[in-house]
XYZ file of C-alpha atoms in Angstrom:
626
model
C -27.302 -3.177 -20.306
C -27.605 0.666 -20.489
C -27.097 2.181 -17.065
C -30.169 4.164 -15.720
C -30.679 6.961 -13.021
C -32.941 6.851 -10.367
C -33.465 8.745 -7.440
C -34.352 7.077 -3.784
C -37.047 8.211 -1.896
C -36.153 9.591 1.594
C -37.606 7.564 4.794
C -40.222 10.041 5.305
C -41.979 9.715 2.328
C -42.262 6.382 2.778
C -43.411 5.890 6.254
C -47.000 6.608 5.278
C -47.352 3.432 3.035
C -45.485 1.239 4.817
C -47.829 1.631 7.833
C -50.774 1.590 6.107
C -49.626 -1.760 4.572
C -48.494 -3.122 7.905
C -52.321 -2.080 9.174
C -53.538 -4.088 6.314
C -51.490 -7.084 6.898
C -52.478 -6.977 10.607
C -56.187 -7.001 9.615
C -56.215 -9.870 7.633
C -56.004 -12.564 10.626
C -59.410 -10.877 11.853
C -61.395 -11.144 8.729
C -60.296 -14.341 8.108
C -61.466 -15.547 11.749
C -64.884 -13.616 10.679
C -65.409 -15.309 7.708
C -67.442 -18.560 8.419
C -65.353 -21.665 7.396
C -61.625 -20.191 6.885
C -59.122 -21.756 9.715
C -57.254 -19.471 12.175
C -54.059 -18.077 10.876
C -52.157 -18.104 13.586
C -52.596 -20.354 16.533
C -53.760 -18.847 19.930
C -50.904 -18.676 22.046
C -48.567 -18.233 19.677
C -46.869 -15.378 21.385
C -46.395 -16.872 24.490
C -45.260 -19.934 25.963
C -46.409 -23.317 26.088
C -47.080 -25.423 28.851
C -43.227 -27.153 28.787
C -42.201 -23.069 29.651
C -40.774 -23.457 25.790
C -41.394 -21.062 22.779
C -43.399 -22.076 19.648
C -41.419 -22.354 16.267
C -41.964 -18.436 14.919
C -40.548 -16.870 18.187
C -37.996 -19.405 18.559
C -36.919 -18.846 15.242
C -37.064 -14.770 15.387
C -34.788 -15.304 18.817
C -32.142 -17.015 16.863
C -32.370 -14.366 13.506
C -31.658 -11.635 16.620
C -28.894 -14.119 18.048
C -27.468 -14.357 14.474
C -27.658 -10.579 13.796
C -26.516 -9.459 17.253
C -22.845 -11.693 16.860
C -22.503 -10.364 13.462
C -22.828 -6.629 14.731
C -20.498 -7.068 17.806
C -17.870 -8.685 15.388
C -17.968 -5.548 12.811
C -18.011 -3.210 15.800
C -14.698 -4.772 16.722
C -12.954 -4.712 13.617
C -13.983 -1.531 12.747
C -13.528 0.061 16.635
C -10.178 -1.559 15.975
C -9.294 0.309 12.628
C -10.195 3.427 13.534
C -8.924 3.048 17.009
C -11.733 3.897 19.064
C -11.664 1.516 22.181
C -12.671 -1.510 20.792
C -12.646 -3.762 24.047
C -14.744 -0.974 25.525
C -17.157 -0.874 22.834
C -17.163 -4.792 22.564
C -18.432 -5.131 25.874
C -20.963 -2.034 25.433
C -22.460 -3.691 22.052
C -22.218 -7.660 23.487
C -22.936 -7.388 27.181
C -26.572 -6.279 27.252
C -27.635 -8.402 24.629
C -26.614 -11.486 25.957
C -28.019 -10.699 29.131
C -31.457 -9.921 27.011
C -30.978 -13.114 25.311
C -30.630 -14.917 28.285
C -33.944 -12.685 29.729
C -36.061 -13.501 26.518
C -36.482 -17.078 27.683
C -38.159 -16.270 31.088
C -40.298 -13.767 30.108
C -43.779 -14.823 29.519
C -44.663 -13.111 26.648
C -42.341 -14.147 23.309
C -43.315 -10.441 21.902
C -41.857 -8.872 25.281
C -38.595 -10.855 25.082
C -37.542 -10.140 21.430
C -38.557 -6.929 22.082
C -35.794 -6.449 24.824
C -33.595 -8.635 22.666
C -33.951 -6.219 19.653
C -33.475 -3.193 21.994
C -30.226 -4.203 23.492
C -28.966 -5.301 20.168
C -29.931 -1.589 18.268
C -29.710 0.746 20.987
C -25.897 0.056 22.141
C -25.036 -0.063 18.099
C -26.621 3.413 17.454
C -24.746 4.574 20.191
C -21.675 3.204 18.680
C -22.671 5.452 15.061
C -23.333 8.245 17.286
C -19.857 8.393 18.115
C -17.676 7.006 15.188
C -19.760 9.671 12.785
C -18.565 12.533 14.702
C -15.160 11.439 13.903
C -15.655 10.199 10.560
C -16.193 11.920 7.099
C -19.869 12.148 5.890
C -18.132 9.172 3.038
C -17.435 6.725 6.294
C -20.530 7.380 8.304
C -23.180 5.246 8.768
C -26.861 4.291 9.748
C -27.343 7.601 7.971
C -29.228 8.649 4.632
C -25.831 8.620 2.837
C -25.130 5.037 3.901
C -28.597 3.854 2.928
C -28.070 5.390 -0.953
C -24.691 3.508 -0.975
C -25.564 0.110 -0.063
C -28.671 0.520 -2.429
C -26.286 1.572 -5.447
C -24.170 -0.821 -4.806
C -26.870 -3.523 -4.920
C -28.623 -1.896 -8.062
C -24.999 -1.439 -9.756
C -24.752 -5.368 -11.389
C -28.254 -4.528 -12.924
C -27.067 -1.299 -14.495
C -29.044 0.715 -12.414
C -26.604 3.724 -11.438
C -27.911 5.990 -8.406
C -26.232 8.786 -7.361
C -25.020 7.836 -3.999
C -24.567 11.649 -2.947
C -21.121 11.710 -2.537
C -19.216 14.772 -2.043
C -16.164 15.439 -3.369
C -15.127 17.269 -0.417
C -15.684 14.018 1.477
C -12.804 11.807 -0.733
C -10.080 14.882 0.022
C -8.031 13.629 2.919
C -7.782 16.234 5.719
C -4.011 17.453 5.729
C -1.846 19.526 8.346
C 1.867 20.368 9.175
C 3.618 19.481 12.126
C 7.205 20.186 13.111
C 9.837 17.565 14.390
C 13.398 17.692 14.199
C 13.893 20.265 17.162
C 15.609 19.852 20.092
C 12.559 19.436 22.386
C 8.800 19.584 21.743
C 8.851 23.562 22.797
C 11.038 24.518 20.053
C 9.106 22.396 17.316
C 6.133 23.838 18.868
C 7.689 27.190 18.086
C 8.807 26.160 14.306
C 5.316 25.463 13.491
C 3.788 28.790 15.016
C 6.213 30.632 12.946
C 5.000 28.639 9.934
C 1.134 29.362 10.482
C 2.143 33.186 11.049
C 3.569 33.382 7.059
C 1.193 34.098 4.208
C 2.083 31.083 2.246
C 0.680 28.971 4.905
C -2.392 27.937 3.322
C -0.849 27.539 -0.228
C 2.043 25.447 1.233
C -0.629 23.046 2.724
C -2.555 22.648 -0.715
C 0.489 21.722 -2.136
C 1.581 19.394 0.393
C -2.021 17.940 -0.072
C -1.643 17.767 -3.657
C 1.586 15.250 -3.550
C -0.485 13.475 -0.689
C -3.518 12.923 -3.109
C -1.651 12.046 -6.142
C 0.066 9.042 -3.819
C 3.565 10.827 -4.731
C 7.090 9.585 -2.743
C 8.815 12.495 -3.667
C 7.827 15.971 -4.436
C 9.904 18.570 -6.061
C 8.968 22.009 -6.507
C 11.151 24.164 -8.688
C 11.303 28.105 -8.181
C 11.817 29.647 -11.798
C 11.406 32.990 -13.187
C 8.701 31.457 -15.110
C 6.644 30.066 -11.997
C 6.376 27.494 -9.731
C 6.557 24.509 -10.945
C 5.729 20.927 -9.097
C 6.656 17.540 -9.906
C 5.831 14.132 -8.140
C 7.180 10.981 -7.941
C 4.507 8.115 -8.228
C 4.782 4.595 -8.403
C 8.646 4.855 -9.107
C 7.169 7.506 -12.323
C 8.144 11.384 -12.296
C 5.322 13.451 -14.265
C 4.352 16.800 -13.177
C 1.289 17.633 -11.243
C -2.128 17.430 -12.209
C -5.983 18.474 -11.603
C -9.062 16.988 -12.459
C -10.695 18.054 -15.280
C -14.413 17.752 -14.895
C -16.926 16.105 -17.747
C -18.763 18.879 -19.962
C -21.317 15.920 -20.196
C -22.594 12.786 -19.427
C -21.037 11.046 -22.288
C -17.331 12.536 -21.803
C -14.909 10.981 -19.063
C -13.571 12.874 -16.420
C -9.832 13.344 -17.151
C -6.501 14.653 -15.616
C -4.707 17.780 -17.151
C -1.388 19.359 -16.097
C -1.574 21.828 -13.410
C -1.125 25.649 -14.412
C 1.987 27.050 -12.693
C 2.007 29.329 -9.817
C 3.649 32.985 -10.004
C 7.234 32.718 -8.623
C 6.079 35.092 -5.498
C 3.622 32.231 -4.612
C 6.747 29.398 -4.725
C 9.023 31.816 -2.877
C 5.733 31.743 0.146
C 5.407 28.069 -0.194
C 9.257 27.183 0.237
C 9.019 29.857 3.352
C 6.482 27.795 4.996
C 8.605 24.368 4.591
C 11.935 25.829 5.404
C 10.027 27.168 8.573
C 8.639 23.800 9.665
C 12.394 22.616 9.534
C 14.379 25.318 11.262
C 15.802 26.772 8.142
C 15.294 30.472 7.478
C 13.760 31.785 4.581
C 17.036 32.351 2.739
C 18.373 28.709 3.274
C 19.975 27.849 0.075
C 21.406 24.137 0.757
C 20.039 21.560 3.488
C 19.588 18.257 3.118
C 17.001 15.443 5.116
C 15.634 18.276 7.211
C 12.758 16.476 9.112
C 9.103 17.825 9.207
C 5.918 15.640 9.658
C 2.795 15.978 7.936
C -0.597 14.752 9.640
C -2.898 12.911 7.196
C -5.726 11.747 8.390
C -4.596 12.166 12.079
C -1.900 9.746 11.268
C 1.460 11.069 10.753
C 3.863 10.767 7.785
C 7.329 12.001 7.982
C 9.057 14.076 5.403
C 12.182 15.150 4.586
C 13.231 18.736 2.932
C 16.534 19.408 1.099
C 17.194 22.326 -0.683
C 19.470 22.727 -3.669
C 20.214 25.374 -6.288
C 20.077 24.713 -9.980
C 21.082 27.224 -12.538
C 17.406 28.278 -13.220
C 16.916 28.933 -9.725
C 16.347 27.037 -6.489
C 14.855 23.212 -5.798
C 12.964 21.914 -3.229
C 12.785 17.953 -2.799
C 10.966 16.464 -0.411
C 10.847 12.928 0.736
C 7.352 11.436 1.771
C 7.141 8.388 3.600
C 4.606 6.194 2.377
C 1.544 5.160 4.721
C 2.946 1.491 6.477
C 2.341 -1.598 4.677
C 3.162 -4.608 6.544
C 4.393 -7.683 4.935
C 4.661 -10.380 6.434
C 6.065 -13.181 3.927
C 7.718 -13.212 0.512
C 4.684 -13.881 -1.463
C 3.256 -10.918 -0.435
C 5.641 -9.025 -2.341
C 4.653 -11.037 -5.266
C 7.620 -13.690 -5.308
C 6.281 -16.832 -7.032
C 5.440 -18.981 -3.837
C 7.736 -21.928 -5.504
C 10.823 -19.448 -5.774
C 9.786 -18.516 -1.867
C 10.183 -21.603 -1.108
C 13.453 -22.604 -2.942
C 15.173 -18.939 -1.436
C 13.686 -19.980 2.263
C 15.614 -23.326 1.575
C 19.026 -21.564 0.431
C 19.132 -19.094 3.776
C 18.927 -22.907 5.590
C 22.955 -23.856 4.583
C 25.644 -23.507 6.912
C 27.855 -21.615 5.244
C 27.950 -19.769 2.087
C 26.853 -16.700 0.482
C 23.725 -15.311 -0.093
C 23.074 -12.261 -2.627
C 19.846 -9.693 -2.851
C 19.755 -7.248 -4.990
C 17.892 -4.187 -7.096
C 18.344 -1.239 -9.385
C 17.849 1.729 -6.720
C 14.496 2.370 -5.988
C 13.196 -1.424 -6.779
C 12.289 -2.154 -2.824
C 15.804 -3.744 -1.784
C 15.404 -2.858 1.448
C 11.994 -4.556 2.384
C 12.708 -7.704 0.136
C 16.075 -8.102 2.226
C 14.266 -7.830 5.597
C 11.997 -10.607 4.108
C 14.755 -12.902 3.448
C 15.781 -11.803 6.872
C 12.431 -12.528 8.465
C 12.468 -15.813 6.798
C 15.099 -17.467 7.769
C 16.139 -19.704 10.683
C 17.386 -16.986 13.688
C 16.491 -19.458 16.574
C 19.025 -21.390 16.788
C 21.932 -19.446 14.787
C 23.435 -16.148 16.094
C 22.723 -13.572 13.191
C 24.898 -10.060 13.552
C 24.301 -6.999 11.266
C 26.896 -4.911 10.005
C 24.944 -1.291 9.362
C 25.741 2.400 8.765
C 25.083 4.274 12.192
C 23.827 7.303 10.038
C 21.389 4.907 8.420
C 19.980 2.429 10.875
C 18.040 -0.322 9.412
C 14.307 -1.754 11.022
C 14.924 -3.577 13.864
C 14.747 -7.760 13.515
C 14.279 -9.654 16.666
C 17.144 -12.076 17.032
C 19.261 -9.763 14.810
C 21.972 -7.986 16.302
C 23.255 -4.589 14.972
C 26.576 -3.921 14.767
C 27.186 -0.391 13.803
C 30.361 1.330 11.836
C 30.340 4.926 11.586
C 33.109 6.541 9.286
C 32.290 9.931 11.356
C 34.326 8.330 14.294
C 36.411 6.599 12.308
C 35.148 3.291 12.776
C 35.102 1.257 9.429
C 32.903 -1.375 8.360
C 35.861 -3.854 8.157
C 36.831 -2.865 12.104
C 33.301 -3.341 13.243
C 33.429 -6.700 11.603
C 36.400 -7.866 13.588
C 35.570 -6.497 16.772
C 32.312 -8.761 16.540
C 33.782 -11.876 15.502
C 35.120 -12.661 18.987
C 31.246 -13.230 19.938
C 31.756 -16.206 16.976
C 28.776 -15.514 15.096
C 26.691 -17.870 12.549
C 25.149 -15.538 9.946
C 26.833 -11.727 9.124
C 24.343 -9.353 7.261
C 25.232 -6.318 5.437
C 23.478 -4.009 3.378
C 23.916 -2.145 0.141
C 27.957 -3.545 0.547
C 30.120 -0.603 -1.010
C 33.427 -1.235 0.685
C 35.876 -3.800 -1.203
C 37.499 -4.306 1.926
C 34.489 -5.895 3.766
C 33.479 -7.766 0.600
C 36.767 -9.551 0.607
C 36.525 -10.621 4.324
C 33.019 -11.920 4.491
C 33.537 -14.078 1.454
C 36.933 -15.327 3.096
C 34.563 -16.104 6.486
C 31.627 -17.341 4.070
C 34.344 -19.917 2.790
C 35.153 -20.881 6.212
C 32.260 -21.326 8.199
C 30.134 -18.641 8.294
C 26.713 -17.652 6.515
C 26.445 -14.197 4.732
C 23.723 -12.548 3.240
C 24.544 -9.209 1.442
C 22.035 -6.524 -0.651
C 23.572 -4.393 -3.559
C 22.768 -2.420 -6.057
C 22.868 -4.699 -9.525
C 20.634 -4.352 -12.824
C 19.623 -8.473 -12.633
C 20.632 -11.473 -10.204
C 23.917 -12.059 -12.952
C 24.733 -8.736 -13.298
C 25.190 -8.742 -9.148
C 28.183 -11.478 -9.150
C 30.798 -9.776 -11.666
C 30.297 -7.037 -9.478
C 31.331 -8.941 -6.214
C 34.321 -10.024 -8.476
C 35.119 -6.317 -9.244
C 35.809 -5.753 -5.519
C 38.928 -8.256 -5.503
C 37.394 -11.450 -4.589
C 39.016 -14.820 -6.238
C 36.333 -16.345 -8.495
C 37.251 -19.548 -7.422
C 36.175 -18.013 -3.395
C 33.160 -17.027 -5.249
C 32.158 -19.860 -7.186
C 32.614 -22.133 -4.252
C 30.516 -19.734 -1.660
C 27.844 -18.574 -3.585
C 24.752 -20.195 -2.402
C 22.229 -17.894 -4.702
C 21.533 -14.474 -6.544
C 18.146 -13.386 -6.229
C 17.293 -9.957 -7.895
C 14.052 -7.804 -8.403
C 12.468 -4.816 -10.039
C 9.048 -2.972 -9.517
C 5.974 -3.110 -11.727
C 3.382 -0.745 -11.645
C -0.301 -2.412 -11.530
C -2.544 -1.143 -13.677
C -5.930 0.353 -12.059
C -8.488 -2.376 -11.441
C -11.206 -0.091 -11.773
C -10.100 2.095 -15.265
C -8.203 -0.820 -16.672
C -9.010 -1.534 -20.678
C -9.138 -4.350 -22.968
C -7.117 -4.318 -26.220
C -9.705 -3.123 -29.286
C -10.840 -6.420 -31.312
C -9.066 -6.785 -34.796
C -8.558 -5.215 -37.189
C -6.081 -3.350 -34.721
C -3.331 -5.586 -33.852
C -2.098 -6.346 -30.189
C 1.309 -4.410 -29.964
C 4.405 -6.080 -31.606
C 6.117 -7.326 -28.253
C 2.576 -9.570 -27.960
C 1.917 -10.724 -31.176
C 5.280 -12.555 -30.857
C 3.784 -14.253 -28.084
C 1.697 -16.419 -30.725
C -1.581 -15.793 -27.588
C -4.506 -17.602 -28.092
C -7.543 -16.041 -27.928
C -8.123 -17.537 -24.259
C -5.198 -15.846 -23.459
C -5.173 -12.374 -25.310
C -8.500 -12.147 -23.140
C -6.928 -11.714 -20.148
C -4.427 -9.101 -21.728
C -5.220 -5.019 -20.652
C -3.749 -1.661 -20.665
C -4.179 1.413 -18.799
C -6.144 4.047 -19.507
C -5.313 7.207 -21.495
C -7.776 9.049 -18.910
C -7.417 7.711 -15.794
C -10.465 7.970 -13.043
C -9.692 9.328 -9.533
C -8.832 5.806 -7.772
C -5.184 5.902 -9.479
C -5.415 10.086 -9.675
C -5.336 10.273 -13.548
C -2.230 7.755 -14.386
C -4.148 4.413 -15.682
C -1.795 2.729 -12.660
C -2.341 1.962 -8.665
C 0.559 0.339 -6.389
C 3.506 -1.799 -7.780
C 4.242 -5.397 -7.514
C 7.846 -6.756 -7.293
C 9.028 -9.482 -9.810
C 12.197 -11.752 -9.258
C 14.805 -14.102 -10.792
C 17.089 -16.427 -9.003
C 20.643 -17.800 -10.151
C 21.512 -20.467 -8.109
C 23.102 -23.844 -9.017
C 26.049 -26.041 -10.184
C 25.947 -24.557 -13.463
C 25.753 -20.799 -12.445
C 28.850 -22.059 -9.850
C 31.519 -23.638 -12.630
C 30.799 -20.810 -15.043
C 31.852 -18.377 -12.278
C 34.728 -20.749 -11.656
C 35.479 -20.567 -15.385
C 35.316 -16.754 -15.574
C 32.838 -16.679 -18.243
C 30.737 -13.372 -19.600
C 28.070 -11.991 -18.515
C 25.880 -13.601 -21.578
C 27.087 -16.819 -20.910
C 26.615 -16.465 -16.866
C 23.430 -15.665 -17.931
C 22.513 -18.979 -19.828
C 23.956 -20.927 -17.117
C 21.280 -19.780 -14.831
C 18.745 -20.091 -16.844
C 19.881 -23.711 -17.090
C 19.807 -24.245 -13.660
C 15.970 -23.228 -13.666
C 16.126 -19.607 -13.375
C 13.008 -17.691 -14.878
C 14.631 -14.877 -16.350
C 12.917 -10.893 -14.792
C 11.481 -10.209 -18.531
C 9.448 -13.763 -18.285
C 8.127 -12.963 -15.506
C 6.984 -9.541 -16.436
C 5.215 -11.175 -19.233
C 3.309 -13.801 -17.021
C 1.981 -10.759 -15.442
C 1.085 -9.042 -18.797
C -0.658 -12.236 -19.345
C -2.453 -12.389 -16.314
C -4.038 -8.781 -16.654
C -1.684 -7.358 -13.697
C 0.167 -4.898 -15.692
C 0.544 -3.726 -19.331
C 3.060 -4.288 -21.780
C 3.917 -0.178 -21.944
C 4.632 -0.953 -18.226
C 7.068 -3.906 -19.007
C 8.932 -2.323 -21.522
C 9.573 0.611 -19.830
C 11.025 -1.192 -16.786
C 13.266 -2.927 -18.668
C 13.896 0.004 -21.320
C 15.333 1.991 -18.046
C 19.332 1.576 -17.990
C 19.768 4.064 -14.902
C 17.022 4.595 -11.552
C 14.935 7.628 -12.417
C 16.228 10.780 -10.198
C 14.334 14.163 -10.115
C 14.842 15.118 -13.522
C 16.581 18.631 -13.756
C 14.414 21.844 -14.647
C 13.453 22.189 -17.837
C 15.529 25.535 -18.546
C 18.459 24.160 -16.919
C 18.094 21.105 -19.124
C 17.872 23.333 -22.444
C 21.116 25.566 -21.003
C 23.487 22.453 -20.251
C 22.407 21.582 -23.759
C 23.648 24.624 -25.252
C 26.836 24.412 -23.323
């Protein structure tokens, strides 16, 4: 259907005819009475009560449409007082209270007109009050009972017709509001100080855009390299490096909006910028090294911490800095996209008594929050569950898990912290991203005694994960008779639900990776890719958010051929055997389900080494000469 523009017409203009139509409608009980032979419309009485003290059907009927629209208002004005965090038990009260006083009013009253009346005042009056409020605090985008909101609910009920009204958004209004604060010094005066100092520098403002910049684009990581050609700035999205971008607005109608590569700043402008950051963190201007400097940037009124280190490269100096992403709670393993079946099977496995359990990633594939899910999953009731950490890199707390910190600055080793614990006779030991041999040999000698360990690593695939606990000196006999399971992960990137395309009909062929799929055409239906323009949900990249898949080797199979000291190949089919669903398959299930593209799948898997911030161009093109 070929979209359309319209334009609404304000309230004003169309006061006039609604009231003249509302006189109208009012008249037409009167001339009917007039004219000789036509029954009354509406009973007399019909507004009041009857002689039982009850109300007729209409007003009966309107009370419960006010009841029914009143409990529906009070439970939005909760949730959303809630998510915005503006006192919602006050405002519950404020918005419920007086209408169910006026409800309870209404029935005493003797005229049914009076009583919804009051009804439909304490219902309104309480809500507007609410708007009042939450619109001061809200972006012209968010608020409501306003002209705005009325030209957005009616687009979005005109859009499944094709109808498209401009719903008078500004683009001012989607740009997140964004401002520095320090952290990091020793008491709130001196971070108070840091950032007056920053404000006080003439990069301030530039500094800010930038910071803004990595903030819209959803970036991790932002590095900004100081050249003698420029500025230049990179982010780090969705586990992707690509430099930064602006929008590029249509000429036309016809033409897509698109995303272009941002024009580099002069190298006075980068020298201002990294002035400001070093500023926020203590550094002075001529800082040439510093690593996990803290500052905090306030987005939305809700801060995000960051975390500056400086480095020099041979074409000049690099700024990288680490953005925490806004929270995302998960609760279970399914929510991180783990097959509920596999969920299951793992929850079962952390169950044992003794044994070994592995987790592991490429860096950067979300180790960390899949481990605390295993974590979170399993039984810590009625077992005693220690954690062996890094004191320089605490991990989140876990009720019923207690840390157990080694710290290599005061000499403590993992291994002593171990045995210092193991008086308290422990069920479960924990222990992430395991890099001493010396504490891999121990907790498989425990997890062949009586003990339960779970460990994380860093390992390409769930069978690449167990030659490497063999690498660290354990007998593969210990191994083979401890290991419980080897689960492993990596990342996907999602592609944008709302730029998202569908392959071309033939004569253009589906790429070769898919045609060897033999699809039907059920199938090759569900099958997209991501845009080559973007739209400014996913900020230009055809992609939004990343789902994890996962394999899991685990069986009597996977156990002899570790036993037998087989290859990695061979290790490989014996898993698979025991019902493992090999990472690539299930990257293709979510090809096939629309979820993510081929390009996507093949570049995950194409990737031998985690992506780090690539090195400036001219340095890249002088180590090549060397």
């Amino acid at each position: 259907m070929p979209t359309r523009r319209c334009s609404v017409p304000s309230a004003a203009s169309l006061a006039g005819p609604i009231l003249a139509a509302m006189s109208a409608l009012a008249a037409v009980p009167a001339l009917a009475d007039a004219a000789a032979g036509w029954p009354e419309q509406l009973p007399q009485g019909w507004d009041s009560r009857g002689g039982g003290g009850g109300l007729s059907i209409i007003p009966a009927l309107a009370w419960w449409l006010c009841v029914l629209a009143w409990m529906r208002t009070v439970d939005w004005v909760s949730s959303d007082a809630t998510k915005h965090k503006f006192q919602p038990a006050f405002w519950g009260m404020v918005c419920g209270l007086p209408m169910f006083l006026a409800a309870i009013i209404a029935w005493w009253i003797p005229s049914a007109l009076g009583g919804l009346a009051l009804m439909i005042a304490s219902w309104l009056a309480p809500t507007i009050a609410y708007a009042m409020v939450r619109n001061k605090a809200l972006p012209p985008s968010e608020q409501i009972l306003t002209v705005g909101h009325g030209r957005r609910i009616v687009a979005k009920l005109l859009a499944p017709l094709g109808v498209e009204i401009d719903a008078g958004f500004d683009e001012a209004d989607l740009i997140p509001k964004v401002e520095f604060a320090a952290a990091g010094g020793k008491d709130a005066a001196e971070n108070a100080a840091r950032l007056e100092a920053a404000t006080k520098l003439a990069g301030f403002e530039e500094a800010r855009k930038t910071m803004l910049g990595a903030v819209m684009a959803r970036a991790n990581t932002l590095v900004i390299d100081l050249e003698p050609a420029g500025m230049g700035v990179r982010h780090e999205v969705d586990g992707v490096w690509q430099k930064e971008k602006i929008r590029q607005p249509p000429r036309s109608r016809r033409e897509k909006e698109s995303w272009v590569e941002a024009p580099k700043s002069s190298l006075e402008v980068g020298q201002a910028v990294a002035a400001v950051i070093k500023a926020l963190c203590g550094l002075p201007a001529g800082a040439k090294e510093s690593k996990g400097v803290p500052f905090v940037l306030q987005v939305d009124g809700k801060p995000r911490n960051c975390r500056l280190s400086v480095a020099r490269q041979p074409s000049g100096e690099q700024l990288v800095v680490k953005i925490d992403p806004p929270a995302t709670i998960f609760k279970k393993l399914p929510d991180l996209g783990m097959p509920a079946a596999l969920a299951e099977r793992l929850v079962s496995l952390t169950a044992v008594e003794k044994g070994l359990i592995l987790v592991s990633s490429p860096p950067g594939a979300g180790l960390t929050t899949t481990f605390d899910l295993v974590l979170l999953s399993a039984d810590r009731l009625l077992r005693d569950f220690i954690s062996i950490e890094d004191a320089a890199t605490p991990s989140r707390e876990i009720q019923n898990v207690k840390p157990v910190p080694y710290d290599a600055r005061t000499g403590v080793t993992p291994l002593a912290a171990l045995e210092g614990v193991l008086r308290t006779y422990p069920n479960v030991i924990l222990t992430r991203d395991v890099r001493d041999k010396q504490l891999v040999v121990k907790l498989l000698e425990l997890a062949a005694d009586d003990k339960f360990v779970i460990m994380s690593l860093k390992a390409t695939d769930a069978t690449d994960a167990i030659p490497r606990i063999l690498a660290c000196g354990v007998p593969a006999q210990t191994l083979a008779t401890t290991l419980v399971g080897s689960v492993s992960q990596r990342m996907v990137r999602k592609l944008c639900p709302k730029c998202r395309e569908e392959y071309p009909p033939d004569p253009e062929p589906l790429p070769k990776v898919l045609a060897q799929l033999k699809l039907t055409p059920e199938q090759r239906g569900h099958i997209r890719k991501a845009s080559p323009h973007g739209c400014r949900l996913c900020g230009g990249t055809g992609y939004l958010g990343r789902v994890a898949i996962f394999e899991l080797a685990s069986g009597p199979t996977v156990r002899k051929a570790v036993a037998a000291g087989t290859d990695a190949a061979t290790l490989r089919k014996a898993a698979i055997q025991d019902g493992m669903t090999p990472l690539v398959e299930a990257g293709k299930a979510l090809v096939l389900e629309g979820v993510t593209s081929i390009d996507e799948i093949q570049r995950v898997f194409a990737a031998a080494q985690p992506q780090q911030p690539p090195p400036a161009p001219n340095a890249a093109r002088g180590a090549a000469k060397k």
